[in-house]
Amino acid sequence: MKRILVTGAYGQIGTELVNELRKRYGGDNVIATDVRDNPPSLIADNGPNEVLNIMDKTAIDSVVDKYNIDTIFHMAALLSATGEKDPFLCWDINMNGTINIIKTTIEKKLKKIFVPSSIAVWGPGVETINTPQESVLQPTTMYGVTKVSGEILSDYFVKKHGLDIRGLRYPGIISSETLPGGGTTDYAVEIFYEAVKHQKYDCFLKDDATLPMMYMPDCIKATIDLMEADFDRLKHHSNFNVAAASFSPSELAAEIKKHIPNFEITYTPDSRQKIAESWPQVIDDSAARSEWDWSHDFDLEKMTKNMVEVLTEKHKNGLI
Ligand code: SER
């Protein structure tokens, strides 16, 4: 990993991933690309930014050539809730975008690529507590369908064509830099902004909708650690379960109340509740722990304390 391209770089994970990669590999070696042309301030000036539509294979090829890229983190995708509004668009962007990236990887002989997966790969028939690495994958959303397909497609190219494609099944990601867009787990970010700004939040999931979650520093660590892992140690490639903390909206609200005592939560579940119910509550990530030494740093308490501190400071400074 010397010359890195990130797609979807202005999204929730992309922004902080680019920032960390630039610290580790040098600003000029990490090219942030997105279909939008307004980079978040965190990554606007610390390295090259380019507009790139992942549906345009010729444009991908020319950015790869221009910057002599050897590694891609392919973060661009439509998430679960947005995907349900237009399932065909979700398939088109998530699958054909990924196929374009894989084709470029083959043609330009890139060293390795990261293609993320998600807890959305699961659905009915799976154990919801300690969901194993090898399990039934019957997604109920088009986003999940594209993530299962992306895993199978990636593994096919690893096994049959010798590519190095790696991926994680991301849980819900909580962060304070860039807002998530269009996911079922977005409540776990919105709740902090509303708690800090208005001391109340109306949650779109039910009080007991437990889901696997992870704080952004752990998400970035998992992503980069997997990409830096020794390929020969890996038995899995594109579908690692990774876990940090599992909790429900009411458990998260109780934890926030420890820091913001007058915080109040109400519940108005919408269509995202059904999606949440189809996903596991706690996942077993022992394969990641044994194949590339994954371990998380943030549990519910530590993450909540940190989120409240960071957002309170931002609020005081008029940034949110
Ligand atoms: N955070 C994603 C979503 O809710 C799950 O990968 O869609």
Tab-separated table of C-alpha atoms and ligand atoms in Angstrom:
chain	number	residue	atom	x	y	z
A	1	MET	CA	0.000	0.000	0.000
A	2	LYS	CA	1.953	2.973	-1.253
A	3	ARG	CA	-0.414	4.877	-3.540
A	4	ILE	CA	-3.985	4.662	-2.307
A	5	LEU	CA	-7.321	5.620	-3.900
A	6	VAL	CA	-10.439	5.915	-1.721
A	7	THR	CA	-13.900	5.974	-3.342
A	8	GLY	CA	-16.863	7.398	-1.411
A	9	ALA	CA	-14.258	9.424	0.448
A	10	TYR	CA	-16.634	12.155	1.649
A	11	GLY	CA	-18.974	9.710	3.389
A	12	GLN	CA	-19.127	8.826	7.087
A	13	ILE	CA	-16.319	6.243	7.038
A	14	GLY	CA	-14.448	7.605	3.996
A	15	THR	CA	-13.709	10.994	5.571
A	16	GLU	CA	-12.016	9.606	8.665
A	17	LEU	CA	-10.379	6.762	6.757
A	18	VAL	CA	-8.719	9.210	4.333
A	19	ASN	CA	-7.547	11.368	7.225
A	20	GLU	CA	-5.919	8.409	9.006
A	21	LEU	CA	-4.421	6.942	5.813
A	22	ARG	CA	-2.892	10.341	4.995
A	23	LYS	CA	-1.292	10.467	8.465
A	24	ARG	CA	0.189	6.997	8.003
A	25	TYR	CA	1.124	6.918	4.307
A	26	GLY	CA	1.614	10.629	3.515
A	27	GLY	CA	-1.001	13.120	2.307
A	28	ASP	CA	0.068	13.040	-1.339
A	29	ASN	CA	-0.174	9.232	-1.441
A	30	VAL	CA	-3.877	9.071	-0.569
A	31	ILE	CA	-6.310	10.245	-3.265
A	32	ALA	CA	-9.781	11.025	-1.925
A	33	THR	CA	-12.515	10.634	-4.545
A	34	ASP	CA	-16.261	11.093	-4.386
A	35	VAL	CA	-19.141	11.730	-6.757
A	36	ARG	CA	-19.675	15.006	-4.866
A	37	ASP	CA	-17.332	17.972	-5.248
A	38	ASN	CA	-17.396	19.345	-1.678
A	39	PRO	CA	-14.750	17.614	0.456
A	40	PRO	CA	-15.329	17.748	4.230
A	41	SER	CA	-12.976	20.279	5.862
A	42	LEU	CA	-11.008	17.500	7.652
A	43	ILE	CA	-9.644	16.226	4.327
A	44	ALA	CA	-10.027	19.246	2.050
A	45	ASP	CA	-6.402	20.395	2.230
A	46	ASN	CA	-4.244	17.478	3.409
A	47	GLY	CA	-3.968	15.630	0.083
A	48	PRO	CA	-5.394	15.335	-3.449
A	49	ASN	CA	-9.182	15.248	-3.906
A	50	GLU	CA	-10.884	14.300	-7.187
A	51	VAL	CA	-14.474	14.028	-8.369
A	52	LEU	CA	-15.037	10.397	-9.425
A	53	ASN	CA	-18.220	8.574	-10.375
A	54	ILE	CA	-17.673	4.841	-9.782
A	55	MET	CA	-20.116	4.079	-12.604
A	56	ASP	CA	-17.597	5.582	-15.043
A	57	LYS	CA	-14.911	2.914	-15.583
A	58	THR	CA	-12.882	5.140	-17.937
A	59	ALA	CA	-12.730	7.825	-15.235
A	60	ILE	CA	-11.607	5.246	-12.625
A	61	ASP	CA	-8.849	4.091	-14.996
A	62	SER	CA	-7.624	7.594	-15.625
A	63	VAL	CA	-7.424	8.505	-11.884
A	64	VAL	CA	-5.587	5.202	-11.234
A	65	ASP	CA	-3.109	6.054	-14.037
A	66	LYS	CA	-2.740	9.713	-13.064
A	67	TYR	CA	-1.732	8.884	-9.482
A	68	ASN	CA	-0.029	5.518	-10.109
A	69	ILE	CA	-2.431	3.815	-7.684
A	70	ASP	CA	-1.671	0.347	-6.249
A	71	THR	CA	-4.442	0.018	-3.622
A	72	ILE	CA	-8.152	0.951	-3.548
A	73	PHE	CA	-10.506	1.310	-0.577
A	74	HIS	CA	-13.890	1.116	-2.310
A	75	MET	CA	-16.200	2.828	0.196
A	76	ALA	CA	-18.843	4.233	-2.201
A	77	ALA	CA	-22.266	2.575	-1.782
A	78	LEU	CA	-25.942	3.237	-1.129
A	79	LEU	CA	-26.928	2.059	2.387
A	80	SER	CA	-29.890	0.001	3.589
A	81	ALA	CA	-32.679	2.557	3.995
A	82	THR	CA	-31.801	4.606	0.880
A	83	GLY	CA	-31.431	1.373	-1.086
A	84	GLU	CA	-35.025	0.375	-0.320
A	85	LYS	CA	-36.288	3.616	-1.887
A	86	ASP	CA	-34.773	2.637	-5.243
A	87	PRO	CA	-33.616	-1.005	-5.208
A	88	PHE	CA	-32.477	-1.030	-8.857
A	89	LEU	CA	-30.355	2.073	-8.379
A	90	CYS	CA	-28.884	0.428	-5.250
A	91	TRP	CA	-28.001	-2.719	-7.254
A	92	ASP	CA	-26.570	-0.632	-10.080
A	93	ILE	CA	-24.309	1.543	-7.922
A	94	ASN	CA	-23.258	-1.129	-5.424
A	95	MET	CA	-22.694	-3.986	-7.889
A	96	ASN	CA	-21.631	-2.321	-11.118
A	97	GLY	CA	-19.472	0.148	-9.192
A	98	THR	CA	-17.720	-2.788	-7.492
A	99	ILE	CA	-17.345	-4.656	-10.788
A	100	ASN	CA	-15.734	-1.561	-12.344
A	101	ILE	CA	-13.248	-1.408	-9.451
A	102	ILE	CA	-12.458	-5.146	-9.781
A	103	LYS	CA	-11.987	-4.846	-13.568
A	104	THR	CA	-9.587	-1.939	-13.089
A	105	THR	CA	-7.755	-3.962	-10.406
A	106	ILE	CA	-7.227	-6.792	-12.900
A	107	GLU	CA	-6.343	-4.631	-15.899
A	108	LYS	CA	-3.982	-2.311	-14.023
A	109	LYS	CA	-2.543	-5.131	-11.872
A	110	LEU	CA	-3.266	-3.343	-8.586
A	111	LYS	CA	-1.846	-4.922	-5.414
A	112	LYS	CA	-4.972	-5.068	-3.231
A	113	ILE	CA	-8.422	-3.634	-2.725
A	114	PHE	CA	-10.855	-3.269	0.157
A	115	VAL	CA	-14.540	-3.971	-0.579
A	116	PRO	CA	-16.642	-3.519	2.569
A	117	SER	CA	-19.543	-5.720	3.562
A	118	SER	CA	-22.108	-5.217	6.324
A	119	ILE	CA	-24.348	-6.774	8.989
A	120	ALA	CA	-27.039	-6.335	6.302
A	121	VAL	CA	-25.898	-9.653	4.755
A	122	TRP	CA	-27.994	-11.434	7.387
A	123	GLY	CA	-31.720	-12.021	7.580
A	124	PRO	CA	-34.211	-14.683	8.643
A	125	GLY	CA	-32.832	-18.053	9.659
A	126	VAL	CA	-29.621	-16.798	11.227
A	127	GLU	CA	-28.701	-17.085	14.922
A	128	THR	CA	-29.117	-13.522	16.200
A	129	ILE	CA	-26.858	-13.984	19.242
A	130	ASN	CA	-23.188	-14.743	18.546
A	131	THR	CA	-23.884	-14.990	14.818
A	132	PRO	CA	-21.095	-17.189	13.469
A	133	GLN	CA	-18.679	-16.298	10.673
A	134	GLU	CA	-20.127	-19.101	8.546
A	135	SER	CA	-23.880	-18.583	8.588
A	136	VAL	CA	-27.035	-18.438	6.480
A	137	LEU	CA	-27.108	-15.236	4.400
A	138	GLN	CA	-30.679	-14.298	3.495
A	139	PRO	CA	-30.794	-10.497	3.386
A	140	THR	CA	-34.120	-8.660	3.356
A	141	THR	CA	-32.831	-5.418	1.797
A	142	MET	CA	-31.353	-4.729	-1.635
A	143	TYR	CA	-28.339	-3.267	0.173
A	144	GLY	CA	-27.884	-6.654	1.877
A	145	VAL	CA	-28.337	-8.466	-1.446
A	146	THR	CA	-25.527	-6.377	-2.958
A	147	LYS	CA	-23.300	-6.980	0.067
A	148	VAL	CA	-23.747	-10.778	-0.081
A	149	SER	CA	-23.117	-10.644	-3.840
A	150	GLY	CA	-20.049	-8.439	-3.303
A	151	GLU	CA	-18.609	-10.947	-0.817
A	152	ILE	CA	-19.151	-13.887	-3.182
A	153	LEU	CA	-17.828	-11.953	-6.165
A	154	SER	CA	-14.720	-10.877	-4.222
A	155	ASP	CA	-14.005	-14.392	-2.976
A	156	TYR	CA	-14.382	-15.715	-6.514
A	157	PHE	CA	-11.710	-13.316	-7.787
A	158	VAL	CA	-9.421	-14.120	-4.830
A	159	LYS	CA	-9.670	-17.875	-5.362
A	160	LYS	CA	-9.909	-18.128	-9.152
A	161	HIS	CA	-7.883	-15.122	-10.327
A	162	GLY	CA	-5.405	-14.566	-7.495
A	163	LEU	CA	-6.581	-11.049	-6.601
A	164	ASP	CA	-6.108	-9.668	-3.089
A	165	ILE	CA	-9.562	-8.408	-2.077
A	166	ARG	CA	-10.399	-7.941	1.600
A	167	GLY	CA	-13.550	-6.872	3.418
A	168	LEU	CA	-15.325	-6.563	6.759
A	169	ARG	CA	-18.966	-6.942	7.693
A	170	TYR	CA	-19.270	-3.494	9.272
A	171	PRO	CA	-21.697	-3.108	12.163
A	172	GLY	CA	-23.439	0.251	12.679
A	173	ILE	CA	-20.721	2.903	12.840
A	174	ILE	CA	-20.889	5.786	15.329
A	175	SER	CA	-18.863	8.929	14.693
A	176	SER	CA	-18.670	12.667	15.271
A	177	GLU	CA	-17.072	13.948	12.055
A	178	THR	CA	-19.261	13.222	8.999
A	179	LEU	CA	-22.906	12.179	9.395
A	180	PRO	CA	-23.983	8.779	8.055
A	181	GLY	CA	-26.437	8.812	5.162
A	182	GLY	CA	-29.387	6.512	4.671
A	183	GLY	CA	-28.662	3.629	7.049
A	184	THR	CA	-30.760	1.783	9.628
A	185	THR	CA	-28.116	2.287	12.302
A	186	ASP	CA	-28.010	6.081	11.765
A	187	TYR	CA	-30.113	6.582	14.916
A	188	ALA	CA	-27.043	5.815	17.027
A	189	VAL	CA	-25.327	8.923	15.618
A	190	GLU	CA	-28.374	11.242	15.439
A	191	ILE	CA	-29.167	10.527	19.100
A	192	PHE	CA	-25.876	12.128	20.216
A	193	TYR	CA	-26.331	15.277	18.112
A	194	GLU	CA	-29.895	15.717	19.412
A	195	ALA	CA	-28.902	14.946	23.005
A	196	VAL	CA	-26.159	17.559	22.950
A	197	LYS	CA	-28.182	20.203	21.063
A	198	HIS	CA	-31.760	19.685	22.337
A	199	GLN	CA	-31.584	17.122	25.192
A	200	LYS	CA	-34.241	14.999	23.458
A	201	TYR	CA	-34.498	12.511	20.607
A	202	ASP	CA	-37.342	10.736	18.831
A	203	CYS	CA	-35.917	7.371	17.783
A	204	PHE	CA	-37.011	5.638	14.562
A	205	LEU	CA	-36.276	2.184	16.047
A	206	LYS	CA	-37.985	0.521	19.013
A	207	ASP	CA	-36.456	0.780	22.487
A	208	ASP	CA	-35.250	-2.850	22.458
A	209	ALA	CA	-33.801	-2.995	18.894
A	210	THR	CA	-30.356	-4.325	19.819
A	211	LEU	CA	-27.779	-4.132	17.011
A	212	PRO	CA	-24.009	-4.601	16.690
A	213	MET	CA	-22.252	-1.212	16.773
A	214	MET	CA	-18.716	0.177	16.597
A	215	TYR	CA	-17.067	3.537	17.303
A	216	MET	CA	-15.200	5.112	14.396
A	217	PRO	CA	-11.654	4.733	15.839
A	218	ASP	CA	-12.256	0.956	16.009
A	219	CYS	CA	-13.760	0.962	12.501
A	220	ILE	CA	-10.694	2.692	11.053
A	221	LYS	CA	-8.347	0.424	13.001
A	222	ALA	CA	-10.171	-2.724	11.774
A	223	THR	CA	-10.126	-1.513	8.169
A	224	ILE	CA	-6.419	-0.647	8.065
A	225	ASP	CA	-5.319	-3.641	10.203
A	226	LEU	CA	-7.100	-6.054	7.858
A	227	MET	CA	-5.462	-4.409	4.832
A	228	GLU	CA	-2.038	-4.606	6.481
A	229	ALA	CA	-2.467	-8.231	7.610
A	230	ASP	CA	-0.244	-10.943	6.200
A	231	PHE	CA	-2.204	-12.461	3.280
A	232	ASP	CA	-0.872	-15.937	4.054
A	233	ARG	CA	-2.545	-15.924	7.473
A	234	LEU	CA	-5.989	-15.207	6.022
A	235	LYS	CA	-8.445	-18.066	5.600
A	236	HIS	CA	-11.298	-15.640	4.948
A	237	HIS	CA	-10.963	-12.588	2.742
A	238	SER	CA	-13.951	-10.405	2.001
A	239	ASN	CA	-16.430	-11.278	4.746
A	240	PHE	CA	-14.923	-10.937	8.216
A	241	ASN	CA	-17.348	-10.504	11.120
A	242	VAL	CA	-16.073	-7.655	13.330
A	243	ALA	CA	-17.672	-6.653	16.607
A	244	ALA	CA	-17.168	-4.127	19.376
A	245	ALA	CA	-20.390	-3.414	21.300
A	246	SER	CA	-24.040	-4.421	20.979
A	247	PHE	CA	-26.802	-2.326	22.538
A	248	SER	CA	-30.393	-1.177	22.123
A	249	PRO	CA	-31.653	2.422	21.799
A	250	SER	CA	-32.835	2.360	25.435
A	251	GLU	CA	-29.446	1.144	26.668
A	252	LEU	CA	-27.714	3.855	24.653
A	253	ALA	CA	-30.136	6.498	25.970
A	254	ALA	CA	-29.456	5.385	29.571
A	255	GLU	CA	-25.723	5.708	28.979
A	256	ILE	CA	-26.129	9.199	27.454
A	257	LYS	CA	-28.254	10.230	30.468
A	258	LYS	CA	-25.241	9.603	32.712
A	259	HIS	CA	-23.587	12.577	30.965
A	260	ILE	CA	-26.677	14.631	30.047
A	261	PRO	CA	-29.114	13.967	32.945
A	262	ASN	CA	-32.112	15.783	31.435
A	263	PHE	CA	-31.900	13.874	28.119
A	264	GLU	CA	-35.241	12.298	27.125
A	265	ILE	CA	-35.890	9.708	24.417
A	266	THR	CA	-39.189	8.850	22.683
A	267	TYR	CA	-39.840	6.143	20.094
A	268	THR	CA	-41.651	6.403	16.750
A	269	PRO	CA	-40.534	3.295	14.836
A	270	ASP	CA	-40.702	3.542	11.034
A	271	SER	CA	-39.867	1.158	8.165
A	272	ARG	CA	-36.275	0.893	9.399
A	273	GLN	CA	-37.475	-1.083	12.458
A	274	LYS	CA	-38.273	-4.075	10.206
A	275	ILE	CA	-34.764	-3.920	8.728
A	276	ALA	CA	-33.236	-3.767	12.230
A	277	GLU	CA	-35.293	-6.803	13.297
A	278	SER	CA	-33.854	-8.823	10.420
A	279	TRP	CA	-30.245	-8.244	11.556
A	280	PRO	CA	-28.293	-10.024	14.297
A	281	GLN	CA	-27.906	-8.547	17.769
A	282	VAL	CA	-24.442	-9.831	18.673
A	283	ILE	CA	-21.926	-11.258	16.227
A	284	ASP	CA	-19.036	-13.665	16.757
A	285	ASP	CA	-15.816	-12.210	15.365
A	286	SER	CA	-13.384	-14.928	16.461
A	287	ALA	CA	-12.124	-15.465	12.870
A	288	ALA	CA	-10.984	-11.800	12.702
A	289	ARG	CA	-9.426	-12.110	16.161
A	290	SER	CA	-7.444	-15.214	15.208
A	291	GLU	CA	-6.534	-14.485	11.547
A	292	TRP	CA	-5.373	-10.851	11.893
A	293	ASP	CA	-5.420	-10.146	15.653
A	294	TRP	CA	-8.496	-7.918	15.680
A	295	SER	CA	-9.413	-6.411	19.047
A	296	HIS	CA	-11.659	-3.441	19.804
A	297	ASP	CA	-10.880	-0.529	22.115
A	298	PHE	CA	-14.290	1.077	22.669
A	299	ASP	CA	-17.244	-0.383	24.570
A	300	LEU	CA	-20.582	1.418	25.066
A	301	GLU	CA	-19.387	3.431	28.098
A	302	LYS	CA	-16.098	4.608	26.586
A	303	MET	CA	-17.664	5.436	23.205
A	304	THR	CA	-20.546	7.397	24.775
A	305	LYS	CA	-18.242	9.454	27.005
A	306	ASN	CA	-16.047	10.317	24.027
A	307	MET	CA	-18.946	11.172	21.683
A	308	VAL	CA	-20.595	13.452	24.270
A	309	GLU	CA	-17.295	15.237	24.954
A	310	VAL	CA	-16.445	15.796	21.280
A	311	LEU	CA	-19.945	16.957	20.279
A	312	THR	CA	-20.359	19.177	23.358
A	313	GLU	CA	-17.140	20.948	22.388
A	314	LYS	CA	-18.299	21.309	18.767
A	315	HIS	CA	-21.648	22.668	19.959
A	316	LYS	CA	-19.954	25.223	22.228
A	317	ASN	CA	-17.901	26.400	19.260
A	318	GLY	CA	-20.980	26.715	17.047
A	319	LEU	CA	-19.841	23.923	14.721
A	320	ILE	CA	-23.002	21.837	15.140
B	1	SER	N1	-24.950	1.097	8.732
B	1	SER	C1	-25.485	0.320	7.650
B	1	SER	C2	-26.928	0.575	7.465
B	1	SER	O1	-27.582	0.837	8.444
B	1	SER	C3	-25.267	-1.149	7.908
B	1	SER	O2	-24.106	-1.547	7.268
B	1	SER	O3	-27.403	0.485	6.387
